[in-house]
Amino acid sequence: NAGVTQTPKFRILKIGQSMTLQCTQDMNHNYMYWYRQDPGMGLKLIYYSVGAGITDKGEVPNGYNVSRSTTEDFPLRLELAAPSQTSVYFCASSTSFGSSGNTIYFGEGSWLTVV
Amino acid sequence: EDKVVQSPLSLVVHEGDTVTLNCSYEVTNFRSLLWYKQEKKAPTFLFMLTSSGIEKKSGRLSSILDKKELFSILNITATQTGDSAVYLCGDNYGQNFVFGPGTRLSVLP
């Protein structure tokens, strides 16, 4: 049971470098999300997508970009990495809008350090 | 955007103690209240609450929602060291989820 899979799990970036965090889910969920979690803090929504070809900004989108070309994949791109982007990144997915609420499923997380 | 507040932010107890974790939320387009356990990796699902006054139980854990007071609690009885984790409360509003900062529970032997 794969669920939500993220890669890489750990990465060290130099300031100004770019990279893409990959995320794929095999549950046929329409909704996908990227969160970041700073030490001792809650989850902050970066971007989300309600279906292939549709993305929207969350609470902290600056410095990031996303795309959703397929239902399964939702990569997160960091352009010009900055130390403030040092964080743990979680990709997540959930079923479509339903009357009684949905459960959100998380990937294992990607630990990113920018030095 | 909805806001979720959790208390306490940190709690240290001894094995066998009972703990109550609190979560309050604002409602804009509330659909459900979620509890997750996080142990240095991805949050794992505990409960989803949508109706007031109906307790959900899973072993030593239980949770209940008060939609009038916009409040939920998570109870853990007879705590064990394996319960040590951060417990996240989340609000599913519209098509999004917002999470509180979490309560860090440490259970000492």
PDB file of C-alpha atoms in Angstrom:
ATOM      1  CA  ASN A   1       0.000   0.000   0.000  1.00  0.00           C
ATOM      2  CA  ALA A   2       2.037   2.959  -1.258  1.00  0.00           C
ATOM      3  CA  GLY A   3      -0.342   5.850  -0.444  1.00  0.00           C
ATOM      4  CA  VAL A   4       1.523   9.179  -0.773  1.00  0.00           C
ATOM      5  CA  THR A   5       5.173   8.913  -1.772  1.00  0.00           C
ATOM      6  CA  GLN A   6       7.645  11.792  -1.586  1.00  0.00           C
ATOM      7  CA  THR A   7      11.225  12.058  -2.735  1.00  0.00           C
ATOM      8  CA  PRO A   8      13.859  12.892  -1.716  1.00  0.00           C
ATOM      9  CA  LYS A   9      13.643  12.271   2.033  1.00  0.00           C
ATOM     10  CA  PHE A  10      16.656  14.439   2.814  1.00  0.00           C
ATOM     11  CA  ARG A  11      18.415  17.152   0.832  1.00  0.00           C
ATOM     12  CA  ILE A  12      20.924  19.897   1.477  1.00  0.00           C
ATOM     13  CA  LEU A  13      20.806  22.836  -0.904  1.00  0.00           C
ATOM     14  CA  LYS A  14      23.061  25.823  -1.299  1.00  0.00           C
ATOM     15  CA  ILE A  15      21.554  29.293  -1.309  1.00  0.00           C
ATOM     16  CA  GLY A  16      20.336  30.149  -4.798  1.00  0.00           C
ATOM     17  CA  GLN A  17      20.057  26.557  -6.012  1.00  0.00           C
ATOM     18  CA  SER A  18      16.803  25.136  -7.324  1.00  0.00           C
ATOM     19  CA  MET A  19      15.230  21.751  -6.806  1.00  0.00           C
ATOM     20  CA  THR A  20      11.987  19.838  -7.169  1.00  0.00           C
ATOM     21  CA  LEU A  21      10.323  17.760  -4.491  1.00  0.00           C
ATOM     22  CA  GLN A  22       8.427  14.923  -6.100  1.00  0.00           C
ATOM     23  CA  CYS A  23       5.086  13.657  -4.826  1.00  0.00           C
ATOM     24  CA  THR A  24       2.876  10.925  -6.170  1.00  0.00           C
ATOM     25  CA  GLN A  25      -0.232   9.212  -4.812  1.00  0.00           C
ATOM     26  CA  ASP A  26      -1.903   6.019  -5.920  1.00  0.00           C
ATOM     27  CA  MET A  27      -5.275   6.485  -4.232  1.00  0.00           C
ATOM     28  CA  ASN A  28      -6.874   8.368  -7.147  1.00  0.00           C
ATOM     29  CA  HIS A  29      -7.403  11.393  -4.925  1.00  0.00           C
ATOM     30  CA  ASN A  30      -8.342  14.603  -6.645  1.00  0.00           C
ATOM     31  CA  TYR A  31      -7.048  16.912  -3.925  1.00  0.00           C
ATOM     32  CA  MET A  32      -3.345  17.257  -3.230  1.00  0.00           C
ATOM     33  CA  TYR A  33      -1.443  19.579  -0.935  1.00  0.00           C
ATOM     34  CA  TRP A  34       2.034  20.732  -0.007  1.00  0.00           C
ATOM     35  CA  TYR A  35       2.706  21.767   3.583  1.00  0.00           C
ATOM     36  CA  ARG A  36       5.822  22.907   5.335  1.00  0.00           C
ATOM     37  CA  GLN A  37       6.472  22.360   9.020  1.00  0.00           C
ATOM     38  CA  ASP A  38       9.075  24.407  10.835  1.00  0.00           C
ATOM     39  CA  PRO A  39      10.470  23.170  14.167  1.00  0.00           C
ATOM     40  CA  GLY A  40       7.843  23.372  16.899  1.00  0.00           C
ATOM     41  CA  MET A  41       5.293  24.809  14.525  1.00  0.00           C
ATOM     42  CA  GLY A  42       2.146  23.552  12.872  1.00  0.00           C
ATOM     43  CA  LEU A  43       1.669  22.705   9.227  1.00  0.00           C
ATOM     44  CA  LYS A  44       1.514  25.657   6.849  1.00  0.00           C
ATOM     45  CA  LEU A  45      -0.153  25.203   3.465  1.00  0.00           C
ATOM     46  CA  ILE A  46       2.067  26.182   0.528  1.00  0.00           C
ATOM     47  CA  TYR A  47      -0.005  25.180  -2.508  1.00  0.00           C
ATOM     48  CA  TYR A  48      -2.896  22.902  -3.203  1.00  0.00           C
ATOM     49  CA  SER A  49      -4.615  21.363  -6.188  1.00  0.00           C
ATOM     50  CA  VAL A  50      -8.204  20.226  -6.632  1.00  0.00           C
ATOM     51  CA  GLY A  51      -7.508  18.250  -9.775  1.00  0.00           C
ATOM     52  CA  ALA A  52      -5.222  17.837 -12.758  1.00  0.00           C
ATOM     53  CA  GLY A  53      -4.442  21.177 -14.338  1.00  0.00           C
ATOM     54  CA  ILE A  54      -5.706  23.209 -11.363  1.00  0.00           C
ATOM     55  CA  THR A  55      -3.492  24.665  -8.646  1.00  0.00           C
ATOM     56  CA  ASP A  56      -3.899  27.444  -6.129  1.00  0.00           C
ATOM     57  CA  LYS A  57      -1.846  29.259  -3.519  1.00  0.00           C
ATOM     58  CA  GLY A  58      -2.027  28.432   0.135  1.00  0.00           C
ATOM     59  CA  GLU A  59      -0.839  30.434   3.117  1.00  0.00           C
ATOM     60  CA  VAL A  60       2.907  30.578   2.312  1.00  0.00           C
ATOM     61  CA  PRO A  61       3.406  30.247  -1.482  1.00  0.00           C
ATOM     62  CA  ASN A  62       6.287  32.692  -2.004  1.00  0.00           C
ATOM     63  CA  GLY A  63       9.429  31.066  -3.331  1.00  0.00           C
ATOM     64  CA  TYR A  64       7.610  27.956  -4.558  1.00  0.00           C
ATOM     65  CA  ASN A  65       5.866  26.724  -7.678  1.00  0.00           C
ATOM     66  CA  VAL A  66       3.742  23.678  -8.399  1.00  0.00           C
ATOM     67  CA  SER A  67       2.195  21.903 -11.334  1.00  0.00           C
ATOM     68  CA  ARG A  68      -0.413  19.175 -11.637  1.00  0.00           C
ATOM     69  CA  SER A  69      -0.265  17.562 -15.031  1.00  0.00           C
ATOM     70  CA  THR A  70      -1.733  14.252 -13.812  1.00  0.00           C
ATOM     71  CA  THR A  71      -4.003  13.164 -10.970  1.00  0.00           C
ATOM     72  CA  GLU A  72      -1.143  11.189  -9.417  1.00  0.00           C
ATOM     73  CA  ASP A  73       1.695  13.706  -9.384  1.00  0.00           C
ATOM     74  CA  PHE A  74       2.100  17.060  -7.657  1.00  0.00           C
ATOM     75  CA  PRO A  75       5.726  18.250  -7.701  1.00  0.00           C
ATOM     76  CA  LEU A  76       6.873  21.255  -5.680  1.00  0.00           C
ATOM     77  CA  ARG A  77       9.649  23.397  -7.113  1.00  0.00           C
ATOM     78  CA  LEU A  78      11.899  25.661  -5.093  1.00  0.00           C
ATOM     79  CA  GLU A  79      13.476  28.425  -7.149  1.00  0.00           C
ATOM     80  CA  LEU A  80      16.486  30.267  -5.736  1.00  0.00           C
ATOM     81  CA  ALA A  81      16.566  28.441  -2.397  1.00  0.00           C
ATOM     82  CA  ALA A  82      16.872  30.600   0.721  1.00  0.00           C
ATOM     83  CA  PRO A  83      17.720  29.662   4.337  1.00  0.00           C
ATOM     84  CA  SER A  84      14.124  30.525   5.290  1.00  0.00           C
ATOM     85  CA  GLN A  85      13.028  27.533   3.224  1.00  0.00           C
ATOM     86  CA  THR A  86      14.824  25.135   5.566  1.00  0.00           C
ATOM     87  CA  SER A  87      11.933  23.022   6.771  1.00  0.00           C
ATOM     88  CA  VAL A  88      10.212  19.676   6.577  1.00  0.00           C
ATOM     89  CA  TYR A  89       7.896  19.404   3.604  1.00  0.00           C
ATOM     90  CA  PHE A  90       4.861  17.155   3.574  1.00  0.00           C
ATOM     91  CA  CYS A  91       2.855  16.243   0.535  1.00  0.00           C
ATOM     92  CA  ALA A  92      -0.701  15.103   1.199  1.00  0.00           C
ATOM     93  CA  SER A  93      -3.847  14.056  -0.595  1.00  0.00           C
ATOM     94  CA  SER A  94      -7.531  13.676   0.127  1.00  0.00           C
ATOM     95  CA  THR A  95     -10.689  12.568  -1.586  1.00  0.00           C
ATOM     96  CA  SER A  96     -12.935  15.012  -3.369  1.00  0.00           C
ATOM     97  CA  PHE A  97     -15.334  17.336  -1.673  1.00  0.00           C
ATOM     98  CA  GLY A  98     -17.918  15.334   0.256  1.00  0.00           C
ATOM     99  CA  SER A  99     -20.726  16.318   2.564  1.00  0.00           C
ATOM    100  CA  SER A 100     -19.227  14.840   5.734  1.00  0.00           C
ATOM    101  CA  GLY A 101     -15.620  15.905   5.491  1.00  0.00           C
ATOM    102  CA  ASN A 102     -12.515  14.152   4.327  1.00  0.00           C
ATOM    103  CA  THR A 103      -9.395  12.577   5.787  1.00  0.00           C
ATOM    104  CA  ILE A 104      -6.046  13.827   4.605  1.00  0.00           C
ATOM    105  CA  TYR A 105      -3.189  11.386   4.014  1.00  0.00           C
ATOM    106  CA  PHE A 106       0.410  12.477   4.375  1.00  0.00           C
ATOM    107  CA  GLY A 107       3.654  11.411   2.770  1.00  0.00           C
ATOM    108  CA  GLU A 108       6.692  10.585   4.900  1.00  0.00           C
ATOM    109  CA  GLY A 109       8.134  14.080   4.630  1.00  0.00           C
ATOM    110  CA  SER A 110      11.170  15.643   2.978  1.00  0.00           C
ATOM    111  CA  TRP A 111      13.784  17.237   5.233  1.00  0.00           C
ATOM    112  CA  LEU A 112      15.324  20.176   3.370  1.00  0.00           C
ATOM    113  CA  THR A 113      18.231  22.272   4.619  1.00  0.00           C
ATOM    114  CA  VAL A 114      19.415  25.393   2.787  1.00  0.00           C
ATOM    115  CA  VAL A 115      22.915  26.544   3.680  1.00  0.00           C
TER     116      VAL A 115
ATOM    117  CA  GLU B   1      -8.750  31.385   6.649  1.00  0.00           C
ATOM    118  CA  ASP B   2      -9.756  29.304   9.674  1.00  0.00           C
ATOM    119  CA  LYS B   3      -7.505  29.219  12.726  1.00  0.00           C
ATOM    120  CA  VAL B   4      -6.860  26.285  15.053  1.00  0.00           C
ATOM    121  CA  VAL B   5      -5.545  26.730  18.592  1.00  0.00           C
ATOM    122  CA  GLN B   6      -4.254  23.869  20.711  1.00  0.00           C
ATOM    123  CA  SER B   7      -3.441  23.696  24.386  1.00  0.00           C
ATOM    124  CA  PRO B   8      -1.303  22.937  26.155  1.00  0.00           C
ATOM    125  CA  LEU B   9       1.568  23.252  23.711  1.00  0.00           C
ATOM    126  CA  SER B  10       3.657  20.893  25.801  1.00  0.00           C
ATOM    127  CA  LEU B  11       2.836  18.317  28.456  1.00  0.00           C
ATOM    128  CA  VAL B  12       4.972  15.940  30.511  1.00  0.00           C
ATOM    129  CA  VAL B  13       3.309  13.083  32.388  1.00  0.00           C
ATOM    130  CA  HIS B  14       4.216   9.712  33.858  1.00  0.00           C
ATOM    131  CA  GLU B  15       3.100   6.366  32.558  1.00  0.00           C
ATOM    132  CA  GLY B  16      -0.385   5.529  33.716  1.00  0.00           C
ATOM    133  CA  ASP B  17      -1.573   9.137  33.857  1.00  0.00           C
ATOM    134  CA  THR B  18      -4.617  10.315  31.929  1.00  0.00           C
ATOM    135  CA  VAL B  19      -4.243  13.369  29.714  1.00  0.00           C
ATOM    136  CA  THR B  20      -6.656  15.692  27.946  1.00  0.00           C
ATOM    137  CA  LEU B  21      -5.553  17.691  24.939  1.00  0.00           C
ATOM    138  CA  ASN B  22      -7.587  20.665  23.806  1.00  0.00           C
ATOM    139  CA  CYS B  23      -8.373  22.083  20.393  1.00  0.00           C
ATOM    140  CA  SER B  24     -10.457  25.117  19.483  1.00  0.00           C
ATOM    141  CA  TYR B  25     -11.229  26.256  15.975  1.00  0.00           C
ATOM    142  CA  GLU B  26     -12.886  29.011  14.019  1.00  0.00           C
ATOM    143  CA  VAL B  27     -15.541  27.993  11.550  1.00  0.00           C
ATOM    144  CA  THR B  28     -15.939  29.517   8.148  1.00  0.00           C
ATOM    145  CA  ASN B  29     -17.048  26.485   6.198  1.00  0.00           C
ATOM    146  CA  PHE B  30     -16.476  23.734   8.737  1.00  0.00           C
ATOM    147  CA  ARG B  31     -16.703  20.155   7.599  1.00  0.00           C
ATOM    148  CA  SER B  32     -14.766  18.085  10.090  1.00  0.00           C
ATOM    149  CA  LEU B  33     -12.250  18.175  12.926  1.00  0.00           C
ATOM    150  CA  LEU B  34      -9.265  15.870  12.630  1.00  0.00           C
ATOM    151  CA  TRP B  35      -6.736  14.532  15.130  1.00  0.00           C
ATOM    152  CA  TYR B  36      -3.337  13.188  14.086  1.00  0.00           C
ATOM    153  CA  LYS B  37      -0.335  11.737  15.943  1.00  0.00           C
ATOM    154  CA  GLN B  38       3.112  12.716  14.714  1.00  0.00           C
ATOM    155  CA  GLU B  39       6.289  10.919  15.812  1.00  0.00           C
ATOM    156  CA  LYS B  40       9.194  12.532  13.923  1.00  0.00           C
ATOM    157  CA  LYS B  41       7.666  11.536  10.612  1.00  0.00           C
ATOM    158  CA  ALA B  42       4.384  11.900   8.765  1.00  0.00           C
ATOM    159  CA  PRO B  43       1.272  12.580  10.837  1.00  0.00           C
ATOM    160  CA  THR B  44      -0.870   9.483  11.227  1.00  0.00           C
ATOM    161  CA  PHE B  45      -4.637   9.671  11.364  1.00  0.00           C
ATOM    162  CA  LEU B  46      -6.438   9.181  14.682  1.00  0.00           C
ATOM    163  CA  PHE B  47      -9.983  10.541  14.441  1.00  0.00           C
ATOM    164  CA  MET B  48     -12.323  12.524  12.253  1.00  0.00           C
ATOM    165  CA  LEU B  49     -15.220  14.226  14.037  1.00  0.00           C
ATOM    166  CA  THR B  50     -18.179  15.753  12.293  1.00  0.00           C
ATOM    167  CA  SER B  51     -21.033  15.610  14.821  1.00  0.00           C
ATOM    168  CA  SER B  52     -21.310  17.142  18.273  1.00  0.00           C
ATOM    169  CA  GLY B  53     -21.423  14.972  21.353  1.00  0.00           C
ATOM    170  CA  ILE B  54     -20.557  11.679  19.704  1.00  0.00           C
ATOM    171  CA  GLU B  55     -17.442  10.197  21.244  1.00  0.00           C
ATOM    172  CA  LYS B  56     -15.036   8.302  19.030  1.00  0.00           C
ATOM    173  CA  LYS B  57     -12.818   5.695  20.676  1.00  0.00           C
ATOM    174  CA  SER B  58      -9.784   3.735  19.661  1.00  0.00           C
ATOM    175  CA  GLY B  59      -8.264   1.726  22.481  1.00  0.00           C
ATOM    176  CA  ARG B  60      -7.075   4.141  25.152  1.00  0.00           C
ATOM    177  CA  LEU B  61      -7.722   7.173  22.964  1.00  0.00           C
ATOM    178  CA  SER B  62     -11.038   8.962  22.647  1.00  0.00           C
ATOM    179  CA  SER B  63     -12.211  12.249  21.241  1.00  0.00           C
ATOM    180  CA  ILE B  64     -15.340  14.350  21.177  1.00  0.00           C
ATOM    181  CA  LEU B  65     -16.491  17.481  19.377  1.00  0.00           C
ATOM    182  CA  ASP B  66     -18.589  20.394  20.598  1.00  0.00           C
ATOM    183  CA  LYS B  67     -19.738  22.317  17.524  1.00  0.00           C
ATOM    184  CA  LYS B  68     -21.546  24.913  19.605  1.00  0.00           C
ATOM    185  CA  GLU B  69     -18.397  25.866  21.514  1.00  0.00           C
ATOM    186  CA  LEU B  70     -16.104  25.141  18.521  1.00  0.00           C
ATOM    187  CA  PHE B  71     -14.030  22.832  20.655  1.00  0.00           C
ATOM    188  CA  SER B  72     -12.673  19.310  20.695  1.00  0.00           C
ATOM    189  CA  ILE B  73     -10.728  17.236  23.202  1.00  0.00           C
ATOM    190  CA  LEU B  74      -8.521  14.214  22.826  1.00  0.00           C
ATOM    191  CA  ASN B  75      -8.256  11.957  25.868  1.00  0.00           C
ATOM    192  CA  ILE B  76      -5.564   9.376  26.444  1.00  0.00           C
ATOM    193  CA  THR B  77      -6.006   7.083  29.441  1.00  0.00           C
ATOM    194  CA  ALA B  78      -3.312   4.945  31.092  1.00  0.00           C
ATOM    195  CA  THR B  79      -0.603   6.650  29.047  1.00  0.00           C
ATOM    196  CA  GLN B  80       2.414   4.686  27.838  1.00  0.00           C
ATOM    197  CA  THR B  81       5.839   5.847  26.696  1.00  0.00           C
ATOM    198  CA  GLY B  82       4.773   4.975  23.150  1.00  0.00           C
ATOM    199  CA  ASP B  83       2.170   7.740  23.354  1.00  0.00           C
ATOM    200  CA  SER B  84       4.971  10.317  23.345  1.00  0.00           C
ATOM    201  CA  ALA B  85       4.424  12.372  20.213  1.00  0.00           C
ATOM    202  CA  VAL B  86       3.060  15.627  18.879  1.00  0.00           C
ATOM    203  CA  TYR B  87      -0.729  15.555  18.567  1.00  0.00           C
ATOM    204  CA  LEU B  88      -2.075  17.727  15.792  1.00  0.00           C
ATOM    205  CA  CYS B  89      -5.598  19.029  15.539  1.00  0.00           C
ATOM    206  CA  GLY B  90      -6.834  20.029  12.098  1.00  0.00           C
ATOM    207  CA  ASP B  91      -9.933  21.698  10.719  1.00  0.00           C
ATOM    208  CA  ASN B  92     -11.268  20.617   7.322  1.00  0.00           C
ATOM    209  CA  TYR B  93     -13.002  23.689   5.975  1.00  0.00           C
ATOM    210  CA  GLY B  94     -14.182  23.869   2.407  1.00  0.00           C
ATOM    211  CA  GLN B  95     -11.595  22.074   0.319  1.00  0.00           C
ATOM    212  CA  ASN B  96      -8.675  22.803   2.621  1.00  0.00           C
ATOM    213  CA  PHE B  97      -7.228  21.763   5.933  1.00  0.00           C
ATOM    214  CA  VAL B  98      -5.672  24.020   8.581  1.00  0.00           C
ATOM    215  CA  PHE B  99      -3.691  22.643  11.490  1.00  0.00           C
ATOM    216  CA  GLY B 100      -2.842  23.874  14.942  1.00  0.00           C
ATOM    217  CA  PRO B 101       0.725  24.001  16.296  1.00  0.00           C
ATOM    218  CA  GLY B 102       0.313  20.676  18.038  1.00  0.00           C
ATOM    219  CA  THR B 103       0.640  19.500  21.624  1.00  0.00           C
ATOM    220  CA  ARG B 104       3.953  17.817  22.404  1.00  0.00           C
ATOM    221  CA  LEU B 105       3.246  14.995  24.858  1.00  0.00           C
ATOM    222  CA  SER B 106       6.106  13.346  26.699  1.00  0.00           C
ATOM    223  CA  VAL B 107       5.313  10.257  28.754  1.00  0.00           C
ATOM    224  CA  LEU B 108       8.018   9.350  31.253  1.00  0.00           C
ATOM    225  CA  PRO B 109       8.483   5.763  32.490  1.00  0.00           C
TER     226      PRO B 109
END
